[in-house]
Coordinates of C-alpha atoms and ligand atoms in Angstrom, one line a residue:
M1247 CA 7.3 -6.9 19.0
R1248 CA 8.8 -3.9 17.4
R1249 CA 5.5 -1.6 16.9
G1250 CA 4.8 -2.7 20.9
L1251 CA 8.3 -1.3 21.8
R1252 CA 7.8 1.8 20.0
L1253 CA 4.4 2.2 21.5
I1254 CA 5.6 2.1 24.6
C1255 CA 8.5 4.5 24.0
A1256 CA 5.8 6.8 22.3
V1257 CA 4.2 6.5 25.5
M1258 CA 7.2 7.2 27.7
V1259 CA 8.2 10.4 25.6
C1260 CA 4.9 11.6 26.4
L1261 CA 5.1 10.8 30.1
L1262 CA 8.5 12.5 30.5
L1263 CA 6.7 15.8 28.6
V1264 CA 4.1 15.6 31.1
G1265 CA 6.8 16.7 33.5
C1266 CA 5.0 18.4 36.0
G1267 CA 5.6 18.5 40.0
E1268 CA 2.0 17.3 40.6
E1269 CA 1.5 14.0 40.4
P1270 CA -1.8 12.6 38.5
E1271 CA -4.7 11.9 41.0
K1272 CA -5.0 8.6 38.5
S1273 CA -2.5 7.3 36.0
R1274 CA -3.6 3.5 34.5
T1275 CA -2.6 1.7 31.5
I1276 CA -5.0 -0.5 29.4
F1277 CA -5.1 -2.6 26.2
A1278 CA -8.4 -1.6 24.0
M1279 CA -9.0 -0.7 20.5
D1280 CA -5.9 -2.8 19.4
T1281 CA -3.5 -0.1 21.1
I1282 CA -1.8 0.4 24.7
I1283 CA -3.9 3.5 26.2
E1284 CA -2.9 5.9 28.8
L1285 CA -4.7 7.8 31.1
H1286 CA -3.7 10.5 33.7
L1287 CA -6.5 12.2 35.4
W1288 CA -6.6 15.1 37.7
G1289 CA -9.7 16.3 39.9
G1290 CA -12.1 14.6 42.4
N1291 CA -13.7 12.3 40.1
A1292 CA -10.6 11.0 38.7
E1293 CA -10.8 7.3 39.5
P1294 CA -14.6 6.8 38.5
C1295 CA -13.9 8.6 35.6
S1296 CA -11.0 6.2 34.7
D1297 CA -13.2 3.5 34.9
A1298 CA -16.1 5.1 32.7
L1299 CA -13.2 5.7 30.1
V1300 CA -12.3 2.1 30.4
S1301 CA -15.9 0.9 29.5
L1302 CA -16.2 3.9 26.8
F1303 CA -13.0 2.4 24.9
Q1304 CA -14.0 -1.3 25.1
S1305 CA -17.8 -0.2 24.1
L1306 CA -16.1 1.4 20.9
E1307 CA -14.1 -1.4 20.1
Q1308 CA -17.2 -3.8 20.2
T1309 CA -19.7 -1.7 18.2
W1310 CA -16.5 -0.7 15.5
S1311 CA -14.0 -3.1 15.1
P1312 CA -13.7 -4.9 12.2
T1313 CA -12.2 -7.9 13.7
V1314 CA -14.9 -8.5 16.5
E1315 CA -17.6 -10.8 14.5
T1316 CA -20.5 -9.9 16.6
S1317 CA -19.4 -6.0 16.2
L1318 CA -22.1 -3.6 14.2
L1319 CA -19.3 -2.9 11.9
A1320 CA -18.5 -6.6 11.2
R1321 CA -22.1 -7.2 10.6
M1322 CA -22.1 -4.4 8.1
N1323 CA -19.3 -5.9 6.3
R1324 CA -21.1 -9.1 5.9
G1325 CA -24.2 -7.3 4.4
E1326 CA -26.6 -8.0 7.4
E1327 CA -29.3 -5.5 8.0
V1328 CA -28.5 -3.6 11.2
T1329 CA -30.2 -0.7 12.9
L1330 CA -28.1 2.2 13.8
T1331 CA -28.5 4.6 16.9
P1332 CA -28.5 8.3 15.7
E1333 CA -25.2 8.3 17.2
E1334 CA -23.9 5.6 15.1
E1335 CA -25.0 7.0 12.0
A1336 CA -23.8 10.7 13.0
L1337 CA -20.4 9.0 13.1
L1338 CA -20.7 7.2 9.8
A1339 CA -22.2 10.5 8.1
Q1340 CA -19.0 12.5 9.6
V1341 CA -16.4 9.7 8.4
E1342 CA -18.3 9.9 4.8
A1343 CA -18.3 13.6 4.5
L1344 CA -14.5 13.5 5.5
E1345 CA -13.9 11.0 2.5
A1346 CA -15.8 13.5 0.3
E1347 CA -13.7 16.8 1.9
T1348 CA -10.4 14.6 1.2
G1349 CA -10.9 13.8 -1.6
G1350 CA -10.8 10.1 -1.1
A1351 CA -7.3 10.2 0.7
F1352 CA -9.0 9.2 3.8
H1353 CA -10.7 6.2 2.8
P1354 CA -13.0 4.4 5.1
R1355 CA -13.6 1.3 3.1
L1356 CA -10.3 -0.1 2.6
L1357 CA -10.7 -3.6 4.9
A1358 CA -9.8 -5.8 2.4
L1359 CA -6.9 -4.1 1.1
S1360 CA -5.0 -3.9 4.6
Q1361 CA -6.1 -7.3 4.6
A1362 CA -4.8 -7.9 1.1
W1363 CA -1.5 -6.8 2.6
G1364 CA -1.5 -8.7 5.8
F1365 CA -1.6 -5.9 8.1
Y1366 CA -4.4 -7.6 9.8
S1367 CA -3.4 -11.5 10.4
R1368 CA 0.3 -9.9 10.2
D1369 CA 1.3 -12.5 7.6
Y1370 CA 2.5 -9.7 5.2
R1371 CA 2.6 -10.1 1.8
V1372 CA 2.9 -7.9 -1.5
P1373 CA -0.7 -8.4 -3.4
T1374 CA -1.2 -8.9 -7.0
Q1375 CA -2.8 -6.0 -9.1
Q1376 CA -6.2 -8.6 -9.5
E1377 CA -5.9 -8.7 -5.7
I1378 CA -5.4 -4.9 -5.1
A1379 CA -8.4 -4.3 -7.7
D1380 CA -11.1 -6.6 -6.1
A1381 CA -10.1 -5.9 -2.3
L1382 CA -10.8 -2.2 -3.3
A1383 CA -14.2 -3.3 -5.3
S1384 CA -15.3 -5.0 -2.0
R1385 CA -15.4 -1.6 -0.3
R1386 CA -15.8 -3.3 3.1
W1387 CA -15.7 -0.4 6.1
D1388 CA -12.4 0.0 8.5
L1389 CA -12.7 3.0 10.6
G1390 CA -9.2 2.0 12.0
A1391 CA -7.7 5.5 10.6
A1392 CA -10.4 7.6 12.7
L1393 CA -11.8 6.1 15.6
K1394 CA -9.2 6.7 18.1
G1395 CA -9.3 10.2 17.6
Y1396 CA -13.1 9.6 17.7
A1397 CA -12.8 7.9 20.8
G1398 CA -10.5 11.0 22.2
T1399 CA -13.3 13.6 21.4
Q1400 CA -15.8 10.8 23.2
A1401 CA -13.4 10.9 26.2
A1402 CA -13.1 14.8 26.3
A1403 CA -17.0 14.9 26.5
L1404 CA -16.9 12.3 29.1
L1405 CA -14.2 14.0 31.6
E1406 CA -16.1 17.3 31.3
E1407 CA -19.7 15.2 32.6
M1408 CA -17.8 14.1 35.1
G1409 CA -16.2 16.9 36.2
V1410 CA -12.5 16.0 36.1
D1411 CA -10.4 19.0 36.3
R1412 CA -7.9 18.1 33.8
G1413 CA -6.1 15.2 32.0
I1414 CA -4.1 14.0 29.1
L1415 CA -4.9 10.6 27.2
N1416 CA -2.3 8.8 24.8
L1417 CA -4.2 6.5 22.6
G1418 CA -1.6 4.6 21.0
G1419 CA 0.2 8.3 19.6
N1420 CA -3.2 9.9 19.5
V1421 CA -3.0 12.6 22.4
L1422 CA -6.0 13.9 24.0
T1423 CA -5.3 17.2 26.3
F1424 CA -8.2 18.1 28.7
G1425 CA -7.5 21.4 30.7
T1426 CA -4.0 22.6 31.5
K1427 CA -1.2 21.4 33.2
P1428 CA -1.9 21.4 37.1
D1429 CA 1.0 24.4 37.0
G1430 CA -1.1 26.2 34.5
T1431 CA 1.0 25.8 31.8
D1432 CA 0.6 24.0 28.3
W1433 CA 0.9 20.5 27.6
Q1434 CA 4.2 19.6 26.1
I1435 CA 3.9 16.7 23.2
A1436 CA 6.8 15.1 21.6
I1437 CA 6.2 14.0 18.1
Q1438 CA 7.9 11.0 17.7
D1439 CA 11.4 10.6 15.6
P1440 CA 10.2 8.5 12.9
D1441 CA 14.0 6.8 12.5
G1442 CA 14.3 6.4 16.6
D1443 CA 13.1 6.4 20.2
G1444 CA 13.6 10.1 20.6
Y1445 CA 11.3 12.7 19.5
A1446 CA 11.9 15.1 16.4
A1447 CA 9.7 18.3 17.7
V1448 CA 7.7 19.2 21.0
L1449 CA 4.4 20.4 20.6
S1450 CA 3.0 23.0 23.2
V1451 CA -1.1 22.5 23.5
S1452 CA -3.9 23.7 26.0
G1453 CA -7.4 23.1 26.5
T1454 CA -9.3 20.3 24.5
M1455 CA -7.4 19.2 22.0
S1456 CA -6.5 15.8 20.1
V1457 CA -3.0 15.8 18.9
V1458 CA -3.0 13.1 16.1
T1459 CA 0.2 11.7 14.3
S1460 CA 0.1 9.2 11.3
G1461 CA 3.6 8.0 10.5
D1462 CA 4.9 5.4 8.1
Y1463 CA 7.0 4.2 11.1
Q1464 CA 3.8 2.7 13.1
R1465 CA 3.0 -0.6 11.1
Y1466 CA 5.2 -2.0 8.5
F1467 CA 6.8 -4.7 7.2
E1468 CA 10.0 -5.2 5.0
M1469 CA 10.2 -7.8 2.1
D1470 CA 13.3 -8.2 -0.4
G1471 CA 14.7 -4.9 0.9
V1472 CA 11.5 -2.9 0.5
R1473 CA 9.7 -1.4 3.3
Y1474 CA 5.7 -1.6 3.2
H1475 CA 3.9 0.7 5.8
H1476 CA 0.0 0.4 6.6
I1477 CA -1.5 3.9 5.4
L1478 CA -2.4 2.9 2.2
D1479 CA -3.0 5.0 -1.1
P1480 CA -6.5 4.3 -2.5
E1481 CA -5.7 5.5 -5.9
T1482 CA -2.7 2.4 -6.1
G1483 CA -3.6 0.3 -3.8
Y1484 CA -0.1 0.7 -2.3
P1485 CA 1.6 2.6 0.6
A1486 CA 1.6 5.9 0.2
D1487 CA 4.5 7.3 -1.3
S1488 CA 4.2 10.9 -0.8
G1489 CA 7.2 12.2 0.4
L1490 CA 6.5 12.1 4.1
R1491 CA 7.3 9.9 7.3
S1492 CA 4.6 11.5 9.4
V1493 CA 1.7 14.2 9.7
T1494 CA 0.9 15.5 13.0
V1495 CA -2.7 17.3 13.3
I1496 CA -4.0 19.3 16.1
C1497 CA -7.4 20.1 16.1
A1498 CA -10.4 20.0 18.7
D1499 CA -12.6 17.4 16.9
G1500 CA -10.3 14.3 17.5
L1501 CA -12.1 12.5 14.5
R1502 CA -11.9 15.2 12.4
A1503 CA -7.8 15.2 13.6
D1504 CA -7.3 11.5 12.8
A1505 CA -9.1 11.5 9.6
L1506 CA -7.0 14.4 8.4
A1507 CA -3.8 13.1 9.8
T1508 CA -4.2 10.0 7.6
A1509 CA -5.1 11.7 4.7
L1510 CA -2.3 14.5 4.5
F1511 CA 0.0 11.5 4.6
V1512 CA -1.5 10.7 1.7
M1513 CA -1.5 13.9 0.3
G1514 CA 1.8 14.6 0.3
P1515 CA 3.4 17.8 1.5
E1516 CA 2.7 20.2 -1.2
A1517 CA -1.1 18.8 -1.7
G1518 CA -1.5 18.8 2.3
S1519 CA -0.1 22.4 2.5
A1520 CA -2.6 22.9 -0.3
F1521 CA -5.6 21.4 1.9
W1522 CA -5.1 23.1 4.9
R1523 CA -5.1 26.4 3.0
E1524 CA -8.5 25.6 1.8
H1525 CA -9.3 24.1 5.8
P1526 CA -7.6 26.3 8.0
D1527 CA -9.4 25.0 10.8
F1528 CA -6.6 22.7 11.9
E1529 CA -2.9 22.9 12.4
A1530 CA -0.4 20.4 10.9
V1531 CA 3.5 19.5 11.2
F1532 CA 4.7 17.5 8.1
L1533 CA 7.9 15.2 8.7
C1534 CA 9.4 15.2 5.3
S1535 CA 11.3 12.1 3.8
D1536 CA 14.0 14.8 3.2
G1537 CA 14.2 15.8 6.6
R1538 CA 12.6 19.3 6.4
I1539 CA 9.8 19.9 8.7
L1540 CA 7.2 22.4 7.6
A1541 CA 4.3 23.5 9.7
T1542 CA 1.2 25.8 9.7
P1543 CA 1.7 29.2 11.4
G1544 CA -0.6 28.3 14.6
A1545 CA 1.4 25.2 15.2
K1546 CA 3.5 26.0 18.6
L1547 CA 6.3 23.9 17.8
S1548 CA 9.8 24.0 19.5
G1549 CA 12.9 21.8 20.0
C1550 CA 13.6 21.7 16.1
V1551 CA 14.5 23.8 12.8
Y1552 CA 11.0 24.1 10.6
E1553 CA 9.7 26.1 7.6
E1554 CA 6.2 27.6 8.3
I1555 CA 3.8 26.8 5.8
G1556 CA 2.4 30.1 4.2
Y1557 CA -1.1 31.5 3.6
A1558 CA -0.6 31.9 -0.3
Q1559 CA 1.1 29.6 -2.2
Ligands
AMP732 P1 -3.7 6.2 11.0 O1 -2.8 5.2 11.7 O2 -4.7 6.9 11.5 O3 -3.2 6.8 9.9 O4 -4.7 4.8 10.6 C1 -3.8 3.9 9.8 C2 -5.4 2.7 9.7 O5 -6.3 3.0 8.8 C3 -4.7 1.2 8.6 O6 -4.2 0.5 9.4 C4 -5.4 0.5 7.8 O7 -6.3 0.0 8.9 C5 -6.5 1.8 7.7 N1 -5.9 3.0 6.5 C6 -5.0 3.0 5.6 N2 -5.0 3.2 4.5 C7 -5.9 4.5 4.7 C8 -6.4 5.3 4.1 N3 -5.8 6.0 3.3 N4 -7.7 5.9 4.3 C9 -8.6 5.3 5.9 N5 -7.9 4.5 6.2 C10 -6.5 3.7 6.1
MG733 MG1 -5.7 8.4 11.0

């Protein structure tokens, strides 16, 4: 309930910030990939394109959801023999490359661990050390930390192919921009305040770009006065406790943006900044637990006081 409310609020904030005089030619809200997806498209083909996007998201869910019993991922997790299309093979290869690049902070095989914490069944509990060890050893696939970003980039290719002029998609907090706003200015994307339903900062973004946020407020439970969230540290098996409330990554490649947002959240502000210095092909905004906001120099941030992350340490 609380999560649903937050998602709706996030969507509303995004909508408020679209704020332009011209109405979108096609706006649509759907539920797919376990999230609320908002589409706003402008241009001649907006209507058929919105139908094509719905099919795309449903098909990605049918292939990659670990909880759809007939999905490719579920069959892989059961150890069944599967034949992958070149596209499916490429996605898994990219995901494995991101795991290696982030030193395992982005870990696409944590399904059993998330299940042990009850994040799938919503029957929340703190697992024992033995359960954590068993869950980590089972290495069952879960692309939940990267699939929405991947979907965003697939969606952008579809918008391009179908000749849509411009658009903005919000996949449960994963935002994809396509082109500029109708008045030619940048999109304004809100970064949610982790403690409220307002926003902590605003990002200006243009062109085909993914803006992906991982935050400790997106899915969590409380037990005996302790708050446990859904982004797990593969080293401890516990929710990452790295001094962050959220990380937003801005990157042209949605899969990369999504995987890195999760990984940087696990790494924390210092290691995350060091990672960016070594791989400066994206921008990032860190909302720290102590209230500081850190941003890479290319992030076009407003509406907040922040410290710029330096190129040299
Ligand atoms: P995100 O919201 O993109 O950060 O993804 C979080 C989701 O990915 C969780 O709900 C889990 O399903 C899964 N997950 C949790 N921790 C990790 C991790 N360290 N690496 C990859 N996936 C994770
Ligand atoms: Mg992610």
